[in-house]
């Protein structure tokens, strides 16, 4: 609704008056959307009455009641000694309509007469075929006719259990006198439009126009002052509007029509500000004070000609802020303090960007120090009357915003001065620590939180002095250790603010470390600046993590949630430190050294997790497997075999460490991730063995021979057979993780072997140099048979533990996939034999246009179909017989669509004859098996 109002207001306003109309219309549309939305929320929260309309027509109700009466008459006839005749419904008995209350003639008896006889029936239950027994009549229970007629109930919904907080804008508009406040907004816009229109059209003399608007503002002030007792809220609104009009009029007289010199206009605006402040104090009105103060700060800006003195400007602002300080002694007005702060520092920043020069340093520095000290005093005076909560924008701005803004301006002034900011930061630290000490010694409850905030600021500025005076190496190290120490102190004192600062300081230490990382000089391994700095960051993070875990009962839930991230922070810095040393001093052995380093780290974390019941360390130790897989892929992409450059030592150590972690560092409740770790171990082992074996085959045989291709599938097939064996079922890890080794691991191996089978049959001709090619006895076909045997062994092992077998392996889809792969492989054997024995090129185009190949395929497919159908007929497996029949139909279609036109001579004859004979044999020996009887 808010966006609809905003967009609609912009469109309508732009159509009426261009850009200005779009601005005003968008504002009003947005405001209307806010109000409407707030009203809807309020209505939704209010209790409402829920009623369901009656949907029965009178005719339907009359028919239903007639049937009910007929049933009751029949029942009474059975109960009475004399036969009872149900009179015609058209006779003149009257029944009262349950909705209207009017009597309706539906028979010779009435409902009232039935009630007098001792039975009262609910029409709704009667209509449904149920009757009220004597017991119910005796108990005096009756059913309401209105409910019976309509079947619905009406009543108020439960009241809302809580109230909603209204929107602040809506509360301001609707609180007090809504019409007056909205009218003031409209009036202000009206004055602005009037001035603009008068200026554009020269309707009246400029002096008269300005005087008339000023008179209107004065009238609002006078009227508001007179009504201050009778209508306080209304009166304050009028006075605020009057002050705004006077500011607007004075500005117009200076800038638009040049009726007043800048100096005179400045004085007038200052007087208006003082007058507004006096009104505010007299009526205890924060709104008037803010309006007057804002106008006072804007006066020199609006009246400025660009030629004034910064000493005069800041002296005037110093007086205004002194007035705010005086008010702070008696009034705890947070918004007024923030108004003075924002205007002072924002205008000071704008002046510095435009007009500051090094020659103005002395005077500018004095004013900056004066403003800084003044607002620090404002914070102390405010706390004297009301303790700060340091929550939200208003509370935190004076306490924390003032030093941040002042230090930012100080940084601009100290540009080019060596150690200038370091000394400034140290001075601020001394000031805040001294103030914290003084306030703490007063023992006043109002100063407790402020003294802690000042102490924190002192620590911050003292911390900040370190990087301003030292380089990044010392800064990151000192900040990391200091942050850990501050968190520890905050935990001991049960103070959240020091803990937050300590965590932020450690994060900043990491940023500073990376800023100077490339400039750190290299030195002795494990003693260079980069390694020591990262090691200190890791130690600080781990120490903080352990402290938070120990104090979990005394800290907030949010801080407890930071503990895992702090562990990751510390562990990440430790890994970064180690990898930096490996890259700097062991680059030749980088992959192997990284594998050993990660494995040693995981092994240590596993030991720590068992000794200290450290859950996060246990989780990190179990993450060794994906790290090892990443390094294995890196070695593959770099073209190195796993055992190269120290890998023969690193990889066995890493796999042994991972096996120990799987054996000892077990989760309390093993889940899917635990099964993946076990299954992934077999995959990683098979991958490493395949990579090493493939590299050895490349070294001792021709490239891309059957030996090198088969070497990839051999380790996976052999490992799958081992874990599927009955011997493995009785030993760890298979015995304790059957689902991982009977379902998850075989599934991954199956996918890999299927992909390898497709690659081998489509791309390789089976050359096994220096040995000659023999069908089924070459390296490629032997590897495929071994892969098939491995998959069958895995399926058989899963069948021994049916609860561990995935549903996919229990469905016919697995058998269909196996049959399709077997069919593909047998065709590959045929085409590779034709390639080696008949000299046909081993590619799709040559085989497609070869008569011998097409004839061989037709006969071979027919033989396969015959085999399937004969076997299916003997075993009464109708589905398998249908597969053979389909293959035979494909052969017949191929004969007429392909062979008849492309295959000529002897090949065509052999194709047709062989297929025909085979089909006869199929028809004689393998009739279609009968369907299984339905259960």
Tab-separated table of N, CA and C in Angstrom, residues 45-122:
chain	number	residue	atom	x	y	z
A	45	UNK	N	-6.026	-6.285	14.164
A	45	UNK	CA	-5.762	-6.682	15.547
A	45	UNK	C	-7.003	-6.611	16.430
A	46	UNK	N	-8.048	-5.857	16.006
A	46	UNK	CA	-9.250	-5.682	16.823
A	46	UNK	C	-10.147	-6.908	16.725
A	47	UNK	N	-10.930	-7.212	17.776
A	47	UNK	CA	-11.844	-8.362	17.716
A	47	UNK	C	-12.984	-8.101	16.749
A	48	UNK	N	-13.351	-9.124	16.018
A	48	UNK	CA	-14.406	-9.001	15.021
A	48	UNK	C	-15.435	-10.089	15.256
A	49	UNK	N	-16.642	-9.832	14.812
A	49	UNK	CA	-17.713	-10.817	14.898
A	49	UNK	C	-17.739	-11.625	13.624
A	50	UNK	N	-17.802	-12.929	13.781
A	50	UNK	CA	-17.797	-13.833	12.642
A	50	UNK	C	-19.193	-14.381	12.479
A	51	UNK	N	-19.797	-14.243	11.347
A	51	UNK	CA	-21.127	-14.773	11.096
A	51	UNK	C	-21.150	-15.403	9.727
A	52	UNK	N	-21.943	-16.434	9.609
A	52	UNK	CA	-22.050	-17.157	8.351
A	52	UNK	C	-23.441	-16.925	7.798
A	53	UNK	N	-23.564	-16.479	6.589
A	53	UNK	CA	-24.889	-16.184	6.053
A	53	UNK	C	-25.717	-17.449	5.879
A	54	UNK	N	-26.996	-17.288	6.012
A	54	UNK	CA	-27.926	-18.391	5.800
A	54	UNK	C	-28.137	-18.567	4.308
A	55	UNK	N	-27.868	-19.780	3.833
A	55	UNK	CA	-27.915	-20.014	2.406
A	55	UNK	C	-29.167	-20.757	1.955
A	56	UNK	N	-29.996	-21.300	2.934
A	56	UNK	CA	-31.194	-22.036	2.544
A	56	UNK	C	-32.288	-21.085	2.102
A	57	UNK	N	-32.988	-21.497	1.111
A	57	UNK	CA	-34.171	-20.733	0.697
A	57	UNK	C	-35.359	-21.162	1.542
A	58	UNK	N	-36.393	-20.348	1.505
A	58	UNK	CA	-37.593	-20.653	2.285
A	58	UNK	C	-38.242	-21.937	1.785
A	59	UNK	N	-38.279	-22.115	0.450
A	59	UNK	CA	-38.925	-23.308	-0.095
A	59	UNK	C	-38.198	-24.575	0.356
A	60	UNK	N	-36.850	-24.532	0.331
A	60	UNK	CA	-36.082	-25.717	0.755
A	60	UNK	C	-36.311	-26.017	2.220
A	61	UNK	N	-36.346	-24.978	3.022
A	61	UNK	CA	-36.535	-25.166	4.448
A	61	UNK	C	-37.919	-25.746	4.737
A	62	UNK	N	-38.921	-25.259	4.033
A	62	UNK	CA	-40.289	-25.764	4.251
A	62	UNK	C	-40.370	-27.235	3.875
A	63	UNK	N	-39.723	-27.589	2.738
A	63	UNK	CA	-39.766	-29.004	2.335
A	63	UNK	C	-39.070	-29.884	3.367
A	64	UNK	N	-37.933	-29.426	3.864
A	64	UNK	CA	-37.208	-30.220	4.845
A	64	UNK	C	-38.029	-30.380	6.128
A	65	UNK	N	-38.658	-29.295	6.578
A	65	UNK	CA	-39.469	-29.376	7.783
A	65	UNK	C	-40.681	-30.281	7.573
A	66	UNK	N	-41.273	-30.265	6.397
A	66	UNK	CA	-42.410	-31.165	6.140
A	66	UNK	C	-41.983	-32.624	6.256
A	67	UNK	N	-40.823	-32.943	5.716
A	67	UNK	CA	-40.350	-34.323	5.808
A	67	UNK	C	-40.074	-34.706	7.257
A	68	UNK	N	-39.517	-33.781	7.999
A	68	UNK	CA	-39.228	-34.058	9.412
A	68	UNK	C	-40.514	-34.326	10.189
A	69	UNK	N	-41.513	-33.499	9.930
A	69	UNK	CA	-42.794	-33.688	10.626
A	69	UNK	C	-43.410	-35.017	10.248
A	70	UNK	N	-43.296	-35.398	8.984
A	70	UNK	CA	-43.866	-36.677	8.556
A	70	UNK	C	-43.198	-37.841	9.276
A	71	UNK	N	-41.875	-37.770	9.447
A	71	UNK	CA	-41.173	-38.842	10.162
A	71	UNK	C	-41.623	-38.888	11.632
A	72	UNK	N	-41.773	-37.719	12.239
A	72	UNK	CA	-42.200	-37.688	13.639
A	72	UNK	C	-43.613	-38.233	13.796
A	73	UNK	N	-44.493	-37.903	12.853
A	73	UNK	CA	-45.861	-38.419	12.923
A	73	UNK	C	-45.867	-39.936	12.801
A	74	UNK	N	-45.008	-40.457	11.923
A	74	UNK	CA	-44.961	-41.911	11.760
A	74	UNK	C	-44.457	-42.578	13.030
A	75	UNK	N	-43.475	-41.981	13.664
A	75	UNK	CA	-42.942	-42.563	14.910
A	75	UNK	C	-43.999	-42.526	16.028
A	76	UNK	N	-44.721	-41.395	16.142
A	76	UNK	CA	-45.751	-41.305	17.165
A	76	UNK	C	-46.873	-42.301	16.900
A	77	UNK	N	-47.155	-42.548	15.632
A	77	UNK	CA	-48.207	-43.516	15.309
A	77	UNK	C	-47.835	-44.910	15.788
A	78	UNK	N	-46.520	-45.234	15.707
A	78	UNK	CA	-46.103	-46.559	16.170
A	78	UNK	C	-46.149	-46.659	17.697
A	79	UNK	N	-45.954	-45.511	18.394
A	79	UNK	CA	-45.918	-45.535	19.857
A	79	UNK	C	-47.324	-45.496	20.473
A	80	UNK	N	-48.323	-44.866	19.811
A	80	UNK	CA	-49.656	-44.715	20.384
A	80	UNK	C	-50.463	-45.984	20.188
A	81	UNK	N	-51.437	-46.233	21.118
A	81	UNK	CA	-52.243	-47.469	21.002
A	81	UNK	C	-53.153	-47.445	19.792
A	82	UNK	N	-53.719	-46.304	19.496
A	82	UNK	CA	-54.622	-46.228	18.344
A	82	UNK	C	-53.821	-45.834	17.124
A	83	UNK	N	-54.227	-46.335	15.989
A	83	UNK	CA	-53.515	-45.942	14.752
A	83	UNK	C	-53.630	-44.437	14.546
A	84	UNK	N	-52.461	-43.893	14.200
A	84	UNK	CA	-52.396	-42.434	14.020
A	84	UNK	C	-52.214	-42.136	12.552
A	85	UNK	N	-53.137	-41.271	12.055
A	85	UNK	CA	-53.131	-40.933	10.634
A	85	UNK	C	-52.407	-39.616	10.460
A	86	UNK	N	-51.388	-39.639	9.617
A	86	UNK	CA	-50.647	-38.396	9.346
A	86	UNK	C	-51.501	-37.515	8.459
A	87	UNK	N	-51.875	-36.376	8.928
A	87	UNK	CA	-52.722	-35.508	8.113
A	87	UNK	C	-51.945	-34.924	6.953
A	88	UNK	N	-52.726	-34.398	6.063
A	88	UNK	CA	-52.134	-33.786	4.864
A	88	UNK	C	-51.359	-32.537	5.257
A	89	UNK	N	-50.188	-32.341	4.676
A	89	UNK	CA	-49.351	-31.175	4.996
A	89	UNK	C	-49.990	-29.893	4.567
A	90	UNK	N	-50.975	-29.990	3.700
A	90	UNK	CA	-51.585	-28.753	3.220
A	90	UNK	C	-52.591	-28.197	4.187
A	91	UNK	N	-52.964	-28.998	5.235
A	91	UNK	CA	-53.928	-28.487	6.173
A	91	UNK	C	-53.322	-27.411	7.043
A	92	UNK	N	-54.197	-26.815	7.847
A	92	UNK	CA	-53.851	-25.524	8.418
A	92	UNK	C	-53.094	-25.492	9.705
A	93	UNK	N	-52.322	-26.563	10.120
A	93	UNK	CA	-51.503	-26.433	11.329
A	93	UNK	C	-50.387	-25.443	11.092
A	94	UNK	N	-50.068	-24.739	12.137
A	94	UNK	CA	-49.056	-23.677	12.000
A	94	UNK	C	-47.783	-24.081	12.697
A	95	UNK	N	-46.651	-23.827	12.075
A	95	UNK	CA	-45.334	-24.012	12.677
A	95	UNK	C	-44.570	-22.704	12.541
A	96	UNK	N	-43.842	-22.394	13.581
A	96	UNK	CA	-43.129	-21.119	13.562
A	96	UNK	C	-41.857	-21.257	12.745
A	97	UNK	N	-41.693	-20.331	11.851
A	97	UNK	CA	-40.496	-20.330	10.998
A	97	UNK	C	-39.266	-20.069	11.860
A	98	UNK	N	-38.248	-20.927	11.756
A	98	UNK	CA	-37.086	-20.751	12.626
A	98	UNK	C	-36.302	-19.491	12.321
A	99	UNK	N	-36.439	-18.879	11.207
A	99	UNK	CA	-35.685	-17.680	10.877
A	99	UNK	C	-36.492	-16.424	11.162
A	100	UNK	N	-37.690	-16.388	10.592
A	100	UNK	CA	-38.485	-15.168	10.724
A	100	UNK	C	-39.313	-15.147	11.991
A	101	UNK	N	-39.578	-16.292	12.550
A	101	UNK	CA	-40.415	-16.342	13.752
A	101	UNK	C	-41.897	-16.395	13.427
A	102	UNK	N	-42.302	-16.357	12.191
A	102	UNK	CA	-43.714	-16.393	11.802
A	102	UNK	C	-44.193	-17.824	11.752
A	103	UNK	N	-45.488	-17.999	11.998
A	103	UNK	CA	-46.052	-19.336	11.953
A	103	UNK	C	-46.362	-19.706	10.528
A	104	UNK	N	-46.064	-20.956	10.132
A	104	UNK	CA	-46.345	-21.433	8.787
A	104	UNK	C	-47.224	-22.659	8.907
A	105	UNK	N	-48.197	-22.794	8.008
A	105	UNK	CA	-49.142	-23.900	8.042
A	105	UNK	C	-48.526	-25.081	7.314
A	106	UNK	N	-48.228	-26.176	8.052
A	106	UNK	CA	-47.637	-27.334	7.383
A	106	UNK	C	-48.372	-28.626	7.750
A	107	UNK	N	-49.410	-28.591	8.550
A	107	UNK	CA	-50.105	-29.830	8.851
A	107	UNK	C	-51.139	-29.620	9.932
A	108	UNK	N	-51.838	-30.703	10.321
A	108	UNK	CA	-52.873	-30.578	11.324
A	108	UNK	C	-52.306	-30.486	12.716
A	109	UNK	N	-50.995	-30.821	12.917
A	109	UNK	CA	-50.358	-30.672	14.210
A	109	UNK	C	-49.281	-29.614	14.109
A	110	UNK	N	-48.958	-28.986	15.214
A	110	UNK	CA	-47.908	-27.979	15.246
A	110	UNK	C	-46.734	-28.501	16.034
A	111	UNK	N	-45.584	-27.809	15.838
A	111	UNK	CA	-44.375	-28.182	16.589
A	111	UNK	C	-44.590	-27.959	18.079
A	112	UNK	N	-45.382	-26.922	18.403
A	112	UNK	CA	-45.659	-26.681	19.822
A	112	UNK	C	-46.418	-27.836	20.430
A	113	UNK	N	-47.382	-28.406	19.666
A	113	UNK	CA	-48.125	-29.542	20.175
A	113	UNK	C	-47.209	-30.721	20.423
A	114	UNK	N	-46.236	-30.912	19.528
A	114	UNK	CA	-45.279	-31.998	19.743
A	114	UNK	C	-44.475	-31.767	21.011
A	115	UNK	N	-44.064	-30.518	21.215
A	115	UNK	CA	-43.319	-30.215	22.442
A	115	UNK	C	-44.163	-30.510	23.667
A	116	UNK	N	-45.500	-30.218	23.599
A	116	UNK	CA	-46.374	-30.489	24.731
A	116	UNK	C	-46.492	-31.976	25.001
A	117	UNK	N	-46.349	-32.796	23.960
A	117	UNK	CA	-46.451	-34.236	24.145
A	117	UNK	C	-45.212	-34.851	24.757
A	118	UNK	N	-44.193	-34.070	24.962
A	118	UNK	CA	-43.006	-34.567	25.678
A	118	UNK	C	-41.840	-34.851	24.807
A	119	UNK	N	-41.896	-34.618	23.498
A	119	UNK	CA	-40.759	-34.835	22.607
A	119	UNK	C	-40.510	-33.571	21.842
A	120	UNK	N	-39.235	-33.162	21.838
A	120	UNK	CA	-38.826	-31.986	21.064
A	120	UNK	C	-37.708	-32.404	20.133
A	121	UNK	N	-37.943	-32.254	18.878
A	121	UNK	CA	-36.975	-32.741	17.889
A	121	UNK	C	-36.269	-31.579	17.254
A	122	UNK	N	-34.991	-31.734	17.088
A	122	UNK	CA	-34.195	-30.745	16.347
A	122	UNK	C	-34.447	-30.954	14.866
